[in-house]
XYZ file of N, CA and C in Angstrom:
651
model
N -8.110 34.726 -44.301
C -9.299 34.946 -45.133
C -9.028 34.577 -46.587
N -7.664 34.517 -47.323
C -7.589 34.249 -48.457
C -7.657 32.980 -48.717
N -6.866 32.367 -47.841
C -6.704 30.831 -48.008
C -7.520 30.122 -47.408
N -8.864 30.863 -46.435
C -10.035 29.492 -45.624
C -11.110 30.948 -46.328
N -11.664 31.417 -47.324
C -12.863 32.367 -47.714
C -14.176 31.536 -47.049
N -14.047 30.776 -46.992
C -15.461 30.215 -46.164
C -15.834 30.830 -44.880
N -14.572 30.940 -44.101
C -14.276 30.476 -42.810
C -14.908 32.255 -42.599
N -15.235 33.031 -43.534
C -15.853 34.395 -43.123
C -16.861 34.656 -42.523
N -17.933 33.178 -43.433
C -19.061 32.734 -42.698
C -19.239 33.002 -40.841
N -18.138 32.778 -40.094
C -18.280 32.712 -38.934
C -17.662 34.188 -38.235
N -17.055 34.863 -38.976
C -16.057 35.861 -38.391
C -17.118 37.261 -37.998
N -18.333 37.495 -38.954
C -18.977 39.175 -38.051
C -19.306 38.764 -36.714
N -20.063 37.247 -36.625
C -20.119 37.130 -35.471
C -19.322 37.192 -34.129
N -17.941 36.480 -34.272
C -16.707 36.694 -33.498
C -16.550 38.265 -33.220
N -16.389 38.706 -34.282
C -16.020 40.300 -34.093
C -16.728 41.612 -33.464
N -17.927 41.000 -33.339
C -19.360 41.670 -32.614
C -18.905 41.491 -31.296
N -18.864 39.683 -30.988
C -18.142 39.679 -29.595
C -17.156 40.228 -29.100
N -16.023 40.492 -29.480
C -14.756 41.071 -29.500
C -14.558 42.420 -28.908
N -15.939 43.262 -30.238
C -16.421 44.590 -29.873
C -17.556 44.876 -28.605
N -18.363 43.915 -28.780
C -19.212 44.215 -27.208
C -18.570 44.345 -26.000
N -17.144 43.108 -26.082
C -16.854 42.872 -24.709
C -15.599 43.637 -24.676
N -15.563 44.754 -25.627
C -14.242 45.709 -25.143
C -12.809 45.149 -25.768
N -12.693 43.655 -26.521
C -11.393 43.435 -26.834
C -10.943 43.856 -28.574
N -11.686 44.823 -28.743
C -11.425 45.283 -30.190
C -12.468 46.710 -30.168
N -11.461 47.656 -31.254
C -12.587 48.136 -31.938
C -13.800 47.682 -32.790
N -14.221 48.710 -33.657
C -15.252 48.302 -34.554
C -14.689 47.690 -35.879
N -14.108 46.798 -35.623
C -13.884 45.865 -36.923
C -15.197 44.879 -37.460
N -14.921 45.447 -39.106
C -15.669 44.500 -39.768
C -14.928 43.700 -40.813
N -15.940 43.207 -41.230
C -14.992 41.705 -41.936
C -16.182 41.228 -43.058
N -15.186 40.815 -44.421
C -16.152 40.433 -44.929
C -17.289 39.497 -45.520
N -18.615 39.787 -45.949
C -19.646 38.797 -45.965
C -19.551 37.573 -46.467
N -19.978 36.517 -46.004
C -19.729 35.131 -46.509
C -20.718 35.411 -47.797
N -20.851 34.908 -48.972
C -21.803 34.519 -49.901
C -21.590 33.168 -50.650
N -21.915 32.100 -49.873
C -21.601 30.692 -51.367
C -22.069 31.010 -52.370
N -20.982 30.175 -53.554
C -21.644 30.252 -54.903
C -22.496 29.276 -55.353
N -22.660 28.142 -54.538
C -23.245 27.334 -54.343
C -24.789 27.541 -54.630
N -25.496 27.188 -55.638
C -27.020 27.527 -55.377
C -28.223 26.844 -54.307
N -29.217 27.034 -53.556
C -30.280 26.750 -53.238
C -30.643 25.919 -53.778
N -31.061 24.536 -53.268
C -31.758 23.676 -53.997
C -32.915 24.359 -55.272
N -33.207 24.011 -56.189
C -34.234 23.919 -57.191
C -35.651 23.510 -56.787
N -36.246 24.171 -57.178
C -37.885 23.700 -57.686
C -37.668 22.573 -58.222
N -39.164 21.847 -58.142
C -39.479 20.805 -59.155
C -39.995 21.375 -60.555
N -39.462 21.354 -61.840
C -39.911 22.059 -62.596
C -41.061 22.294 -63.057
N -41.509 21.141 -63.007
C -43.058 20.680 -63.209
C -43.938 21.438 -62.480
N -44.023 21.801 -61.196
C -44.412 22.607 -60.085
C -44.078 23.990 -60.261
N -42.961 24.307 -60.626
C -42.557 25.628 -60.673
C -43.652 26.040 -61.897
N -43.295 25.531 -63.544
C -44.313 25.975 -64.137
C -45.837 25.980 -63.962
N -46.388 25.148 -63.251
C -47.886 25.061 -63.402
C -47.625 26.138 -61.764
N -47.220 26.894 -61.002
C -47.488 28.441 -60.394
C -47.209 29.078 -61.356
N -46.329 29.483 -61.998
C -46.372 30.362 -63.180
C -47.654 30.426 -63.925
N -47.961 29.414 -64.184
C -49.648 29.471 -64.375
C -50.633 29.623 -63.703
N -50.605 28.933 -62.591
C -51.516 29.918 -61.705
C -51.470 31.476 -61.687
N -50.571 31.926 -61.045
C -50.600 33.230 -60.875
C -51.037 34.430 -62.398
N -50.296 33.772 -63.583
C -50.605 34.311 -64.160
C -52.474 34.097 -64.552
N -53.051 33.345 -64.225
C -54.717 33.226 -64.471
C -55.598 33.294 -63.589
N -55.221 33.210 -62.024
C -55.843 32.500 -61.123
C -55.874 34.139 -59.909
N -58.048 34.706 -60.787
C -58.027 35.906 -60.165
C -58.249 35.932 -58.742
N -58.619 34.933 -58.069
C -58.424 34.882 -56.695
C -57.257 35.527 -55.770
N -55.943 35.423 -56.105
C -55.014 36.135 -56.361
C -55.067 38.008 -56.165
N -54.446 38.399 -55.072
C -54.418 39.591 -55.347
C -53.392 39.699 -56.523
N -53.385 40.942 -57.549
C -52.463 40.953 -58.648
C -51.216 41.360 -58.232
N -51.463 42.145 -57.187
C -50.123 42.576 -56.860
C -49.163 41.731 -56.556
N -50.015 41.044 -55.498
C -48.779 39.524 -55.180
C -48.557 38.470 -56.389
N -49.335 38.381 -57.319
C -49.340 37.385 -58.367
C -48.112 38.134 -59.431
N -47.877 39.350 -58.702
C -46.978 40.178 -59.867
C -45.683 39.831 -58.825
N -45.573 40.025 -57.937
C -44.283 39.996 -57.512
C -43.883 38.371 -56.725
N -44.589 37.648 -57.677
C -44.230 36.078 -57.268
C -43.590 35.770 -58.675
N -44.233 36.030 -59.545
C -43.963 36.000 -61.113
C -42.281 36.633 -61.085
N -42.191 37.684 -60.581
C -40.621 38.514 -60.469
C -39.636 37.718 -59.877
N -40.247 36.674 -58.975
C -39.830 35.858 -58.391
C -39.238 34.339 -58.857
N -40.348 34.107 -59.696
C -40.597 32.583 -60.558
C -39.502 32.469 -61.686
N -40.031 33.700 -62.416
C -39.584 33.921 -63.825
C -38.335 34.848 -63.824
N -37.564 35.394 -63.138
C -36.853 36.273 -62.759
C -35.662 36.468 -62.036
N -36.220 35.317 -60.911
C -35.081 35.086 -60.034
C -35.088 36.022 -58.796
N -35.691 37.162 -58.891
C -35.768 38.374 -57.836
C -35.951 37.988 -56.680
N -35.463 38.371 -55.526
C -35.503 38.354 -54.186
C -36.374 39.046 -53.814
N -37.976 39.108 -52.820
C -38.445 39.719 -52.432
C -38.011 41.198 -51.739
N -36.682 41.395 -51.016
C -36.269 42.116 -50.189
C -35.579 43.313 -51.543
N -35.523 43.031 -52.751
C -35.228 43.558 -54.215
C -36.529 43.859 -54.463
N -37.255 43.212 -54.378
C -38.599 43.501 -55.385
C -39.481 45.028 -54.308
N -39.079 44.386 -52.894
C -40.051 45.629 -52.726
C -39.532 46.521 -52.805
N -38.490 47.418 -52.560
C -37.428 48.372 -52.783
C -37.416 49.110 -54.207
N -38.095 48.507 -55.196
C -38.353 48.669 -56.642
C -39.481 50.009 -56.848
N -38.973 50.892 -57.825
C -40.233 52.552 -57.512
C -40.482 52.057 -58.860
N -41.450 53.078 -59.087
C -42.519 52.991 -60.497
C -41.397 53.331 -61.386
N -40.664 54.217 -61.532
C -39.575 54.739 -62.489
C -38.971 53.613 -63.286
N -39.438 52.474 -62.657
C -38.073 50.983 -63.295
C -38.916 50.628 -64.353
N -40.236 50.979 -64.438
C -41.335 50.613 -65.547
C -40.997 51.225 -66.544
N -41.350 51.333 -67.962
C -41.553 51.821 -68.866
C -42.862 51.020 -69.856
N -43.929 52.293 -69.995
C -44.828 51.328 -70.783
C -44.556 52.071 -72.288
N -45.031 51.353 -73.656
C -45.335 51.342 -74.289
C -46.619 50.604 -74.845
N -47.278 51.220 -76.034
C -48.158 50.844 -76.433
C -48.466 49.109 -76.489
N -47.108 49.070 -77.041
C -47.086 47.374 -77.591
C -46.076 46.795 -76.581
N -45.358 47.352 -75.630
C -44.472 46.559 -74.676
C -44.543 47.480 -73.324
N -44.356 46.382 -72.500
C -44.130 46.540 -70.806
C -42.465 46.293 -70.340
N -41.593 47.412 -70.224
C -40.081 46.950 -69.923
C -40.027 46.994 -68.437
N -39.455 46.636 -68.127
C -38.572 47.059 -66.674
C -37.410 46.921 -66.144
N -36.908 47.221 -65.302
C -35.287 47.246 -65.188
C -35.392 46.551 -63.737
N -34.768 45.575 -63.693
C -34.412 44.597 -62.202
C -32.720 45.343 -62.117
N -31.703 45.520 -62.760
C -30.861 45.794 -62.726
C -30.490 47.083 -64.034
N -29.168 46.598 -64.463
C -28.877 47.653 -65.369
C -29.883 48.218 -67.045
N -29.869 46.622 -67.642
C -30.668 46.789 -68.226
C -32.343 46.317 -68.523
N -33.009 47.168 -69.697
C -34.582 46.960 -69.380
C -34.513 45.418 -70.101
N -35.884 44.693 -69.717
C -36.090 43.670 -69.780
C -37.592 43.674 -70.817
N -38.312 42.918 -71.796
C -39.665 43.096 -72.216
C -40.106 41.956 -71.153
N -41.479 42.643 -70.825
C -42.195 41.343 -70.164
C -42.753 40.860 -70.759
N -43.314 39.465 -70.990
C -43.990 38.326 -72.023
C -45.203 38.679 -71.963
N -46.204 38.419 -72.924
C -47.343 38.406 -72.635
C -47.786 38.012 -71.614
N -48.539 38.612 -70.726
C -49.915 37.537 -69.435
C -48.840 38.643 -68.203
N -47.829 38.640 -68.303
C -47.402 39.602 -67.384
C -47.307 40.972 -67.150
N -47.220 41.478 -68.403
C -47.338 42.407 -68.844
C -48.297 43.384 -68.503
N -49.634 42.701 -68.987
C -51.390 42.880 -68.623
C -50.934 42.759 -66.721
N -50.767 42.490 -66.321
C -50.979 41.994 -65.417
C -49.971 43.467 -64.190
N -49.114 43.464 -64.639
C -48.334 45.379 -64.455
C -49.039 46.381 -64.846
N -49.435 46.395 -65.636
C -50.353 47.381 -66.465
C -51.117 47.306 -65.447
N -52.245 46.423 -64.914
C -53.233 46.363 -64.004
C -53.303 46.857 -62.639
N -51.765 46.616 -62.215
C -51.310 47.101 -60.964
C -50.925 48.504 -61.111
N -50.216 48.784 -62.296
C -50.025 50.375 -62.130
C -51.117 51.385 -62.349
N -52.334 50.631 -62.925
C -53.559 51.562 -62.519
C -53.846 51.166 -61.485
N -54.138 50.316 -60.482
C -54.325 50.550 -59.548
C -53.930 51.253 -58.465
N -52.786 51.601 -58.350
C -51.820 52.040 -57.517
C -51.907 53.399 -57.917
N -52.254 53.491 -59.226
C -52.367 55.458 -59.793
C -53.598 55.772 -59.225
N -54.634 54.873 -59.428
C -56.116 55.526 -58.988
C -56.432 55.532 -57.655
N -55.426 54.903 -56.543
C -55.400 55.021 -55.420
C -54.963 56.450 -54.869
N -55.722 57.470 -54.602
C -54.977 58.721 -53.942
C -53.588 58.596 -52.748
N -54.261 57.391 -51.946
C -53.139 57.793 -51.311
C -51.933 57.412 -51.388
N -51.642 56.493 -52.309
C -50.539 55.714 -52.872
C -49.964 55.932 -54.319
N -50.964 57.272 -54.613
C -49.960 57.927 -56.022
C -48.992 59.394 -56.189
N -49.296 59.529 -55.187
C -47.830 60.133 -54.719
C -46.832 59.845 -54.335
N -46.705 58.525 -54.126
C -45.479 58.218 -53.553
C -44.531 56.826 -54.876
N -43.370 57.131 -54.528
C -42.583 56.457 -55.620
C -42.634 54.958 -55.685
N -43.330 54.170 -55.200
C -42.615 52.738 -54.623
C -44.195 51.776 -55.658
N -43.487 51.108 -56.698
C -44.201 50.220 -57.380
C -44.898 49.022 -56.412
N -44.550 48.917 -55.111
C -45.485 48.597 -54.125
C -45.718 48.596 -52.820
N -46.336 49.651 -52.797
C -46.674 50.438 -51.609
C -46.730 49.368 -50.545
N -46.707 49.646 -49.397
C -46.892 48.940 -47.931
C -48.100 48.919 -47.339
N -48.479 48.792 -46.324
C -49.770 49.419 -46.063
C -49.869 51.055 -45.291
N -48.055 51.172 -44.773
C -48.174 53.116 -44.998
C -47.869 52.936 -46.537
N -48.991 54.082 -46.859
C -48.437 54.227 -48.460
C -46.951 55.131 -48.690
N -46.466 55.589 -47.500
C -45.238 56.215 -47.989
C -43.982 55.254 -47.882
N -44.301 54.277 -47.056
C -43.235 53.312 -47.178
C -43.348 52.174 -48.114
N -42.492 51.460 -48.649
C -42.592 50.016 -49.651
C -42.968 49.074 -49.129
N -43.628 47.747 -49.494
C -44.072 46.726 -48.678
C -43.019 46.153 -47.969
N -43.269 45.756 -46.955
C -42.147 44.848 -45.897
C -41.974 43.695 -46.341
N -40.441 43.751 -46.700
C -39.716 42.625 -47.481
C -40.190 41.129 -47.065
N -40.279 40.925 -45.189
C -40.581 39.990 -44.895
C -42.009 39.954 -45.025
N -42.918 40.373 -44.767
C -44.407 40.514 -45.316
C -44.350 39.684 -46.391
N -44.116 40.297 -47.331
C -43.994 39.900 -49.207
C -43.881 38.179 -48.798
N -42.703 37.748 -48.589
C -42.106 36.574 -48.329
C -43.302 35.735 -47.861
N -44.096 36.139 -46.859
C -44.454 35.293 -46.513
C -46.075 35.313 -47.058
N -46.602 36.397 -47.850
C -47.782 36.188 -49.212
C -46.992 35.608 -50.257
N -46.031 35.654 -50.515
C -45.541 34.742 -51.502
C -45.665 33.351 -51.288
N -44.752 32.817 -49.549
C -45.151 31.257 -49.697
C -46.492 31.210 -49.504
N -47.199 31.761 -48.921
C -48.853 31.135 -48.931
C -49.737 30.529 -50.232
N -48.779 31.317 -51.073
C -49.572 31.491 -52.606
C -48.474 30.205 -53.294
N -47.388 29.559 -52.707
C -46.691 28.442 -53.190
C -45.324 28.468 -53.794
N -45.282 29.827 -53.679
C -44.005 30.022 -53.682
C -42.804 30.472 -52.976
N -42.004 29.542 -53.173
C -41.285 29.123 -52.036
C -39.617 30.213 -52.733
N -39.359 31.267 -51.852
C -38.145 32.439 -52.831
C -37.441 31.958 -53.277
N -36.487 31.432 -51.993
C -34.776 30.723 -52.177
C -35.045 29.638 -53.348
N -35.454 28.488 -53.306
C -35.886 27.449 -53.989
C -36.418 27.712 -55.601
N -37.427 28.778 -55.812
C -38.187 29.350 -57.018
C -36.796 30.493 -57.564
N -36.042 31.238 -56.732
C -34.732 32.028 -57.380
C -33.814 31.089 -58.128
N -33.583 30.614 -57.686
C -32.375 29.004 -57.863
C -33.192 28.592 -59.105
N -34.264 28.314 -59.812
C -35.204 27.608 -60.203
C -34.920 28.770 -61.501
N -35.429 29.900 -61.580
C -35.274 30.645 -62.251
C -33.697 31.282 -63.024
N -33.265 31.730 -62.100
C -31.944 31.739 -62.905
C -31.026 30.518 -63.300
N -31.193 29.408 -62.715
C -30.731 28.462 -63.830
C -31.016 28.155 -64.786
N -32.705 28.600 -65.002
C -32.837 28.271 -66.825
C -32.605 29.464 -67.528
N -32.736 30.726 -67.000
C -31.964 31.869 -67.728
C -30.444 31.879 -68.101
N -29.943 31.095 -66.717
C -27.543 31.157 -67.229
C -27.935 30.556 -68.209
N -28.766 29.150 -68.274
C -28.664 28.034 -70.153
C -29.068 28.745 -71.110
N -29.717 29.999 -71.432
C -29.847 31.053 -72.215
C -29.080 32.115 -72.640
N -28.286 32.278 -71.666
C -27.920 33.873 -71.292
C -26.020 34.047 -70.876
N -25.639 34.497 -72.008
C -23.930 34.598 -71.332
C -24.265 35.112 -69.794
N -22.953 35.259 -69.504
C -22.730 35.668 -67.946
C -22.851 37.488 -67.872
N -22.547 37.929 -68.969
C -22.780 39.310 -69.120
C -24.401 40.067 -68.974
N -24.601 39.328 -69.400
C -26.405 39.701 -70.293
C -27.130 39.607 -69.097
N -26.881 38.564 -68.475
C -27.232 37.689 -67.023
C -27.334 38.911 -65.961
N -25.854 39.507 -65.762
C -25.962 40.059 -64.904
C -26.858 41.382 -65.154
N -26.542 41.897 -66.172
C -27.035 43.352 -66.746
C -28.581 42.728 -66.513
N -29.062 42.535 -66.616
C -30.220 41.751 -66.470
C -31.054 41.802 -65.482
N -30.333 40.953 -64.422
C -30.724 40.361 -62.701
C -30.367 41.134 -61.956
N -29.328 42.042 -62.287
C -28.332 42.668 -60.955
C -27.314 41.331 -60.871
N -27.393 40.091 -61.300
C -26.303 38.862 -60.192
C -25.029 39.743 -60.247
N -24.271 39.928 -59.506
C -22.731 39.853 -59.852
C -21.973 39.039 -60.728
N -21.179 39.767 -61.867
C -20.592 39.449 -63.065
C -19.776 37.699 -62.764
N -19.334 37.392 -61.507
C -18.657 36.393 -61.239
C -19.391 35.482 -60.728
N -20.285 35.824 -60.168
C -21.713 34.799 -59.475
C -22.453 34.451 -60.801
N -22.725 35.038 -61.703
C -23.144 34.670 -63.550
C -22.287 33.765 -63.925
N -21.389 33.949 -64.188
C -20.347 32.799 -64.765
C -20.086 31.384 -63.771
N -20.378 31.590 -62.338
C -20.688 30.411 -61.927
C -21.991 30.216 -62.199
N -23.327 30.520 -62.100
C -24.209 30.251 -62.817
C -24.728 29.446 -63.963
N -23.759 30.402 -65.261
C -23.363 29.668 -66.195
C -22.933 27.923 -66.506
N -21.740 28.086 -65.599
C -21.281 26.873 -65.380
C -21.895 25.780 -64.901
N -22.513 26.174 -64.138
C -23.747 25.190 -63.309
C -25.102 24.598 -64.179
N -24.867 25.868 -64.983
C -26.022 25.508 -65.807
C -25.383 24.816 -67.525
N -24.426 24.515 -67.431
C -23.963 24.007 -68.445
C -24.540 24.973 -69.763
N -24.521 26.336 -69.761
C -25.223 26.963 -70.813
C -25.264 27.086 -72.099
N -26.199 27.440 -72.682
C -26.200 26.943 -74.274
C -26.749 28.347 -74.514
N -26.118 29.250 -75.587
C -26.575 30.780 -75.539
C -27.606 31.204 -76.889
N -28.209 29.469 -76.972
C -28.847 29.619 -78.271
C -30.309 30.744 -77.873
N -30.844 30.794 -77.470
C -31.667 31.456 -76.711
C -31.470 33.154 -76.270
N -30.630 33.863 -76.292
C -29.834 34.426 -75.809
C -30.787 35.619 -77.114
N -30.764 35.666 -78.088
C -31.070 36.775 -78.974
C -32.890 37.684 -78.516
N -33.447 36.289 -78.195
C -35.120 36.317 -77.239
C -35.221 37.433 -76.782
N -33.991 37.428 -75.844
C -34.109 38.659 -74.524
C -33.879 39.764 -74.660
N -33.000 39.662 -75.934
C -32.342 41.025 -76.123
C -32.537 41.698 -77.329
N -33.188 43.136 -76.780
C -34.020 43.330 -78.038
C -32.411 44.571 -78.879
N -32.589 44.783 -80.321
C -32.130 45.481 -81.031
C -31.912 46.840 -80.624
N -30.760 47.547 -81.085
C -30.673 48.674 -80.775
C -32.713 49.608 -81.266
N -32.838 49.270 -82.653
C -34.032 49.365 -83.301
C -34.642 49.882 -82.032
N -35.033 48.769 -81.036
C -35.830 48.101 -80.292
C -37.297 50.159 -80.027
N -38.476 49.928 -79.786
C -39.204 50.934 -79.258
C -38.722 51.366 -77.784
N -37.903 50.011 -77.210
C -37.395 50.738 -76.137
C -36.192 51.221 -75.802
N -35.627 51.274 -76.378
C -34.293 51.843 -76.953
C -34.194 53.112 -77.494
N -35.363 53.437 -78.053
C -35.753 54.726 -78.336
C -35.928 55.752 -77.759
């Protein structure tokens, strides 16, 4: 495993066999992950959905919100639904949220657009009791990861492809630190990131607001 790490790719499977057919215990082994990214969006395409969704009320908001998390963000659907109201924070003049460690401001047009969903979801009785920034259709459970996935591609966005798309123009912004605190990525999956993205950290001050900051407060 040290000297073929690829070769892990193939091993839970082996070891399942091993264990079904009686020639091992319950050994596990660990997960393949390339660092390799997912092909890219066309950028051109990627931004004009970012525009759609953000204008285009045909659109339920909810899904136009968690394609955007997607676009602009990098988030994995199977992350996004798992996400409770608690990760929000509103303020008067800003919308934060936390994908990982730290809060994030959302840009204008998105912002409005959370705001919209979290009244909805409050003025819904049966879905404001329960913790999950998006309910399922039981309101006590979160939406089904694969569900999501597949109102997402209908609406043109495509995860794997639009993730890849997104966090590469954030690593050209964003040390590998900031990145992760950020996304959740893992601190070493950022710095390949980085690298990939040949990054330039001029950008980098945008995201990150001041101790000052109202949300920091």
């Amino acid at each position: 495993l040290a000297a073929h790490p690829n070769g892990t790719r193939h091993l839970p499977q082996f070891l399942n066999w091993t264990y079904a057919t009686g020639r091992s215990g319950p050994v596990i082994s660990p997960t393949y992950r390339s660092q390799q990214p997912t092909p890219q969006a066309a950028e051109d395409e990627h931004w004009q959905t970012v525009e759609r969704l953000l204008h285009d009320e045909s659109i339920r908001v909810d899904t136009r919100v968690c394609g955007l998390f997607v676009l602009l963000y990098g988030q994995r659907p199977s992350h996004i639904s798992r996400m409770t109201r608690d990760l929000v924070a509103l303020t008067r003049e800003h919308v934060s949220i936390r994908f990982a460690e730290d809060p994030l401001v959302l840009p204008p047009g998105v912002d409005t657009l959370i705001r919209r969903h979290l009244h909805a979801v409050g003025s819904d009785s049966e879905r404001a009791g329960n913790p999950w920034l998006f309910p399922g259709r039981n309101p006590a459970r979160p939406v089904d990861p694969g569900g999501l996935g597949m109102r997402l591609k209908r609406i043109g966005v495509a995860a794997q492809a639009s993730r890849t798309t997104a966090i590469m123009q954030l690593a050209a912004e964003l040390p590998a630190a900031v990145l992760a605190g950020f996304l959740g990525v893992h601190p070493q999956t950022a710095v390949v990131w980085n690298k990939l993205a040949a990054s330039s950290w001029n950008s980098y001050p945008a995201l990150r607001r001041s101790q000052s900051s109202p949300l920091n407060n």
